[in-house]
CSV table of C-alpha atoms in Angstrom, one decimal:
chain,number,residue,atom,x,y,z
Z,855,UNK,CA,-53.7,-142.9,30.5
Z,856,UNK,CA,-50.2,-144.0,31.4
Z,857,UNK,CA,-50.0,-146.4,34.4
Z,858,UNK,CA,-48.3,-143.9,36.6
Z,859,UNK,CA,-51.0,-141.3,35.8
Z,860,UNK,CA,-53.8,-143.8,36.6
Z,861,UNK,CA,-52.2,-144.6,40.0
Z,862,UNK,CA,-51.9,-140.9,40.8
Z,863,UNK,CA,-55.5,-140.2,39.7
Z,864,UNK,CA,-56.9,-143.1,41.9
Z,865,UNK,CA,-54.8,-142.0,44.9
Z,866,UNK,CA,-56.0,-138.5,44.6
Z,867,UNK,CA,-59.7,-139.5,44.3
Z,868,UNK,CA,-59.6,-142.0,47.2
Z,869,UNK,CA,-57.7,-139.5,49.3
Z,870,UNK,CA,-60.5,-137.0,48.7
Z,871,UNK,CA,-63.2,-139.5,49.5
Z,872,UNK,CA,-61.5,-140.3,52.8
Z,873,UNK,CA,-61.1,-136.7,53.6
Z,874,UNK,CA,-64.8,-136.0,53.0
Z,875,UNK,CA,-65.9,-139.0,55.1
Z,876,UNK,CA,-63.4,-138.7,58.0
Z,877,UNK,CA,-63.0,-134.9,58.1
Z,878,UNK,CA,-59.3,-135.6,57.6
Z,879,UNK,CA,-57.5,-137.3,54.8
Z,880,UNK,CA,-54.5,-139.6,55.0
Z,881,UNK,CA,-51.0,-138.2,55.1
Z,882,UNK,CA,-50.0,-140.4,52.2
Z,883,UNK,CA,-51.7,-142.9,49.9
Z,884,UNK,CA,-50.1,-145.2,47.3
Z,885,UNK,CA,-51.7,-147.2,44.6
Z,886,UNK,CA,-50.2,-150.4,43.2
Z,887,UNK,CA,-51.8,-152.0,40.1
Z,888,UNK,CA,-51.0,-155.5,39.0
Z,889,UNK,CA,-54.0,-156.9,37.3
Z,890,UNK,CA,-56.2,-158.4,38.5
Z,891,UNK,CA,-55.2,-156.7,41.7
Z,892,UNK,CA,-55.4,-153.0,42.7
Z,893,UNK,CA,-54.1,-152.1,46.2
Z,894,UNK,CA,-54.5,-148.8,48.0
Z,895,UNK,CA,-52.2,-148.3,51.0
Z,896,UNK,CA,-52.5,-145.3,53.1
Z,897,UNK,CA,-51.0,-143.9,56.3
Z,898,UNK,CA,-51.8,-141.2,58.8
Z,899,UNK,CA,-55.6,-141.6,58.8
Z,900,UNK,CA,-57.3,-140.8,62.1
Z,901,UNK,CA,-60.1,-138.3,62.8
Z,902,UNK,CA,-60.0,-136.2,66.0
Z,903,UNK,CA,-62.9,-138.2,67.4
Z,904,UNK,CA,-61.2,-141.5,66.6
Z,905,UNK,CA,-58.0,-140.2,68.3
Z,906,UNK,CA,-60.0,-139.7,71.5
Z,907,UNK,CA,-61.5,-143.2,71.2
Z,908,UNK,CA,-58.2,-144.8,70.5
Z,909,UNK,CA,-56.6,-143.1,73.5
Z,910,UNK,CA,-59.3,-144.8,75.6
Z,911,UNK,CA,-58.7,-148.1,73.8
Z,912,UNK,CA,-62.1,-148.1,72.2
Z,913,UNK,CA,-61.1,-149.9,69.0
Z,914,UNK,CA,-64.4,-151.6,68.2
Z,915,UNK,CA,-66.5,-148.4,67.9
Z,916,UNK,CA,-63.9,-147.0,65.5
Z,917,UNK,CA,-64.0,-150.2,63.4
Z,918,UNK,CA,-67.8,-150.2,63.4
Z,919,UNK,CA,-68.1,-146.6,62.3
Z,920,UNK,CA,-65.5,-147.2,59.5
Z,921,UNK,CA,-67.5,-150.2,58.4
Z,922,UNK,CA,-70.6,-148.0,58.0
Z,923,UNK,CA,-68.6,-145.4,56.0
Z,924,UNK,CA,-67.1,-148.1,53.7
Z,925,UNK,CA,-70.6,-149.1,52.6
Z,926,UNK,CA,-70.9,-145.8,50.8
Z,927,UNK,CA,-67.2,-145.5,49.8
Z,928,UNK,CA,-66.8,-148.9,48.1
Z,929,UNK,CA,-69.3,-148.2,45.3
Z,930,UNK,CA,-67.7,-144.9,44.6
Z,931,UNK,CA,-64.2,-146.4,44.5
Z,932,UNK,CA,-65.4,-149.2,42.2
Z,933,UNK,CA,-67.1,-146.8,39.8
Z,934,UNK,CA,-64.1,-144.4,39.6
Z,935,UNK,CA,-61.6,-147.2,39.1
Z,936,UNK,CA,-63.8,-148.6,36.3
Z,937,UNK,CA,-63.9,-145.1,34.7
Z,938,UNK,CA,-60.3,-144.2,35.0
Z,939,UNK,CA,-58.5,-147.6,34.7
Z,940,UNK,CA,-61.1,-149.8,33.0
Z,941,UNK,CA,-60.8,-152.2,35.9
Z,942,UNK,CA,-64.1,-153.7,37.1
Z,943,UNK,CA,-63.8,-155.1,40.6
Z,944,UNK,CA,-65.6,-158.3,41.4
Z,945,UNK,CA,-64.3,-158.3,45.0
Z,946,UNK,CA,-63.3,-155.6,47.4
Z,947,UNK,CA,-61.5,-156.0,50.7
Z,948,UNK,CA,-60.3,-153.6,53.3
Z,949,UNK,CA,-58.6,-153.5,56.7
Z,950,UNK,CA,-57.2,-150.9,59.1
Z,951,UNK,CA,-53.9,-150.9,61.1
Z,952,UNK,CA,-55.0,-148.5,63.8
Z,953,UNK,CA,-51.8,-148.9,65.7
Z,954,UNK,CA,-49.9,-147.5,62.7
Z,955,UNK,CA,-52.8,-145.2,61.6
Z,956,UNK,CA,-52.7,-147.1,58.3
Z,957,UNK,CA,-55.0,-149.1,56.1
Z,958,UNK,CA,-55.5,-150.9,52.8
Z,959,UNK,CA,-58.1,-151.4,50.2
Z,960,UNK,CA,-57.8,-154.3,47.8
Z,961,UNK,CA,-59.9,-154.6,44.6
Z,962,UNK,CA,-59.8,-157.7,42.5
Z,963,UNK,CA,-61.2,-158.0,39.0
Z,964,UNK,CA,-62.4,-161.1,37.2
Z,965,UNK,CA,-59.4,-161.9,35.0
Z,966,UNK,CA,-58.5,-165.6,34.9
Z,967,UNK,CA,-55.7,-165.2,32.4
Z,968,UNK,CA,-53.8,-162.6,34.5
Z,969,UNK,CA,-54.5,-164.7,37.7
Z,970,UNK,CA,-53.1,-167.9,36.2
Z,971,UNK,CA,-50.0,-166.1,35.1
Z,972,UNK,CA,-49.4,-164.7,38.6
Z,973,UNK,CA,-49.9,-168.1,40.2
Z,974,UNK,CA,-47.0,-169.4,38.1
Z,975,UNK,CA,-44.6,-166.7,39.2
Z,976,UNK,CA,-42.0,-167.3,41.9
Z,977,UNK,CA,-40.1,-165.3,44.4
Z,978,UNK,CA,-37.7,-166.2,47.2
Z,979,UNK,CA,-39.5,-168.0,50.0
Z,980,UNK,CA,-42.8,-168.4,48.2
Z,981,UNK,CA,-43.5,-172.1,48.9
Z,982,UNK,CA,-42.3,-171.8,52.5
Z,983,UNK,CA,-44.5,-168.8,53.1
Z,984,UNK,CA,-47.5,-170.7,51.8
Z,985,UNK,CA,-46.8,-173.5,54.2
Z,986,UNK,CA,-46.5,-171.1,57.1
Z,987,UNK,CA,-49.8,-169.3,56.2
Z,988,UNK,CA,-51.5,-172.7,55.9
Z,989,UNK,CA,-50.3,-173.7,59.3
Z,990,UNK,CA,-51.6,-170.4,60.8
Z,991,UNK,CA,-54.9,-170.9,59.0
Z,992,UNK,CA,-55.1,-174.5,60.4
Z,993,UNK,CA,-54.7,-173.2,63.9
Z,994,UNK,CA,-57.4,-170.5,63.5
Z,995,UNK,CA,-59.9,-172.3,61.3
Z,996,UNK,CA,-58.8,-174.9,58.8
Z,997,UNK,CA,-56.1,-175.4,56.1
Z,998,UNK,CA,-57.2,-173.5,53.0
Z,999,UNK,CA,-58.3,-175.5,49.9
Z,1000,UNK,CA,-56.0,-173.2,47.9
Z,1001,UNK,CA,-53.3,-170.7,48.7
Z,1002,UNK,CA,-51.5,-168.4,46.3
Z,1003,UNK,CA,-49.7,-165.1,46.4
Z,1004,UNK,CA,-48.4,-162.2,44.4
Z,1005,UNK,CA,-45.4,-160.0,45.0
Z,1006,UNK,CA,-46.9,-156.7,43.7
Z,1007,UNK,CA,-43.6,-154.9,44.1
Z,1008,UNK,CA,-40.7,-154.7,46.6
Z,1009,UNK,CA,-43.0,-153.4,49.3
Z,1010,UNK,CA,-46.3,-155.2,48.9
Z,1011,UNK,CA,-47.1,-158.9,49.1
Z,1012,UNK,CA,-50.6,-160.3,48.7
Z,1013,UNK,CA,-51.6,-163.8,49.9
Z,1014,UNK,CA,-55.0,-165.2,48.8
Z,1015,UNK,CA,-56.7,-168.1,50.5
Z,1016,UNK,CA,-59.7,-170.0,49.1
Z,1017,UNK,CA,-61.9,-172.4,51.0
Z,1018,UNK,CA,-61.2,-171.5,54.7
Z,1019,UNK,CA,-64.6,-171.4,56.4
Z,1020,UNK,CA,-65.6,-174.2,58.7
Z,1021,UNK,CA,-69.1,-175.4,59.2
Z,1022,UNK,CA,-69.9,-173.5,62.4
Z,1023,UNK,CA,-68.7,-170.2,60.7
Z,1024,UNK,CA,-71.0,-170.9,57.7
Z,1025,UNK,CA,-73.9,-171.4,60.1
Z,1026,UNK,CA,-73.1,-168.2,61.9
Z,1027,UNK,CA,-73.1,-166.3,58.6
Z,1028,UNK,CA,-76.4,-167.9,57.6
Z,1029,UNK,CA,-77.9,-166.6,60.9
Z,1030,UNK,CA,-76.7,-163.0,60.3
Z,1031,UNK,CA,-73.6,-162.9,62.6
Z,1032,UNK,CA,-71.2,-162.1,59.7
Z,1033,UNK,CA,-70.1,-158.8,61.4
Z,1034,UNK,CA,-69.3,-160.4,64.8
Z,1035,UNK,CA,-67.6,-163.3,63.1
Z,1036,UNK,CA,-65.3,-161.0,61.1
Z,1037,UNK,CA,-64.3,-159.0,64.2
Z,1038,UNK,CA,-63.4,-162.2,66.0
Z,1039,UNK,CA,-61.5,-163.8,63.1
Z,1040,UNK,CA,-59.6,-160.6,62.4
Z,1041,UNK,CA,-58.5,-160.2,66.0
Z,1042,UNK,CA,-57.5,-163.8,66.3
Z,1043,UNK,CA,-55.8,-164.2,63.0
Z,1044,UNK,CA,-53.9,-160.9,63.1
Z,1045,UNK,CA,-52.6,-161.9,66.5
Z,1046,UNK,CA,-51.1,-165.1,65.1
Z,1047,UNK,CA,-49.7,-163.2,62.1
Z,1048,UNK,CA,-48.1,-160.4,64.2
Z,1049,UNK,CA,-46.6,-162.8,66.7
Z,1050,UNK,CA,-45.2,-165.2,64.1
Z,1051,UNK,CA,-41.4,-165.5,64.2
Z,1052,UNK,CA,-41.0,-167.3,60.9
Z,1053,UNK,CA,-42.5,-164.9,58.3
Z,1054,UNK,CA,-39.7,-162.3,58.3
Z,1055,UNK,CA,-36.9,-164.9,58.1
Z,1056,UNK,CA,-38.8,-166.6,55.2
Z,1057,UNK,CA,-39.1,-163.3,53.3
Z,1058,UNK,CA,-35.8,-162.0,54.5
Z,1059,UNK,CA,-37.2,-158.6,55.1
Z,1060,UNK,CA,-39.0,-156.5,57.7
Z,1061,UNK,CA,-42.9,-156.7,57.8
Z,1062,UNK,CA,-44.1,-153.2,58.8
Z,1063,UNK,CA,-47.8,-153.8,58.5
Z,1064,UNK,CA,-50.2,-156.8,58.1
Z,1065,UNK,CA,-53.8,-156.6,57.0
Z,1066,UNK,CA,-56.4,-159.3,56.5
Z,1067,UNK,CA,-60.0,-159.4,55.3
Z,1068,UNK,CA,-62.6,-161.9,54.1
Z,1069,UNK,CA,-65.3,-162.3,51.6
Z,1070,UNK,CA,-67.7,-164.8,53.1
Z,1071,UNK,CA,-69.7,-165.1,49.9
Z,1072,UNK,CA,-66.7,-166.4,48.0
Z,1073,UNK,CA,-65.2,-168.2,51.1
Z,1074,UNK,CA,-62.0,-166.3,50.4
Z,1075,UNK,CA,-59.5,-164.2,52.3
Z,1076,UNK,CA,-56.8,-161.7,51.4
Z,1077,UNK,CA,-53.7,-161.0,53.5
Z,1078,UNK,CA,-51.5,-158.0,52.7
Z,1079,UNK,CA,-48.0,-157.7,54.0
Z,1080,UNK,CA,-46.3,-154.3,53.7
Z,1081,UNK,CA,-42.6,-154.9,53.6
Z,1082,UNK,CA,-39.5,-152.7,54.2
Z,1083,UNK,CA,-36.6,-154.3,52.4
Z,1084,UNK,CA,-34.2,-151.7,54.0
Z,1085,UNK,CA,-34.8,-153.0,57.5
């Protein structure tokens, strides 16, 4: 298939999966492919029940329910992406922006050649952005062993961090507190990212959404910035 056709097919399929699971599909969903990365970005996703919970500031129950739904959705998304695009995800990340009724899924395949090429690419503010992300990481946990990024397109920036877990976090994971740890890390780290006054001047653009997730098995984290160059 042509790349545009693949993107539309994946967007349609994931939109249907979300509609079947939530009882209401997203208002829009966009798929960006830049191997080894595939990013699904959607907006306008909130079920009637979630709307009531959100009005009562009950965010954690919404997140917990969505985590349960994702356990069944991720294998289906992996399988369909493999079938349609020939892309086999080794890792899969997701996060929700409930304040914007938005969310992202990020799939990463094992493709070292593509990854090495991306690491060599530059864009305005890249090194300064990496330093700022490392500073934020140091405040929350520790400085990453490796930080790299990919400007997927004019509206989507991925930042990958490897080697960020500290000893106490590894011990919590070993004792089965992975879920609680992720909730705490997400709340703390997104607070630092949202309240940071340096990121937009570095990128010279408006950041309209920020997402973050971790794969504790790989000791790895993905940050997604959704940009609006027109603001």
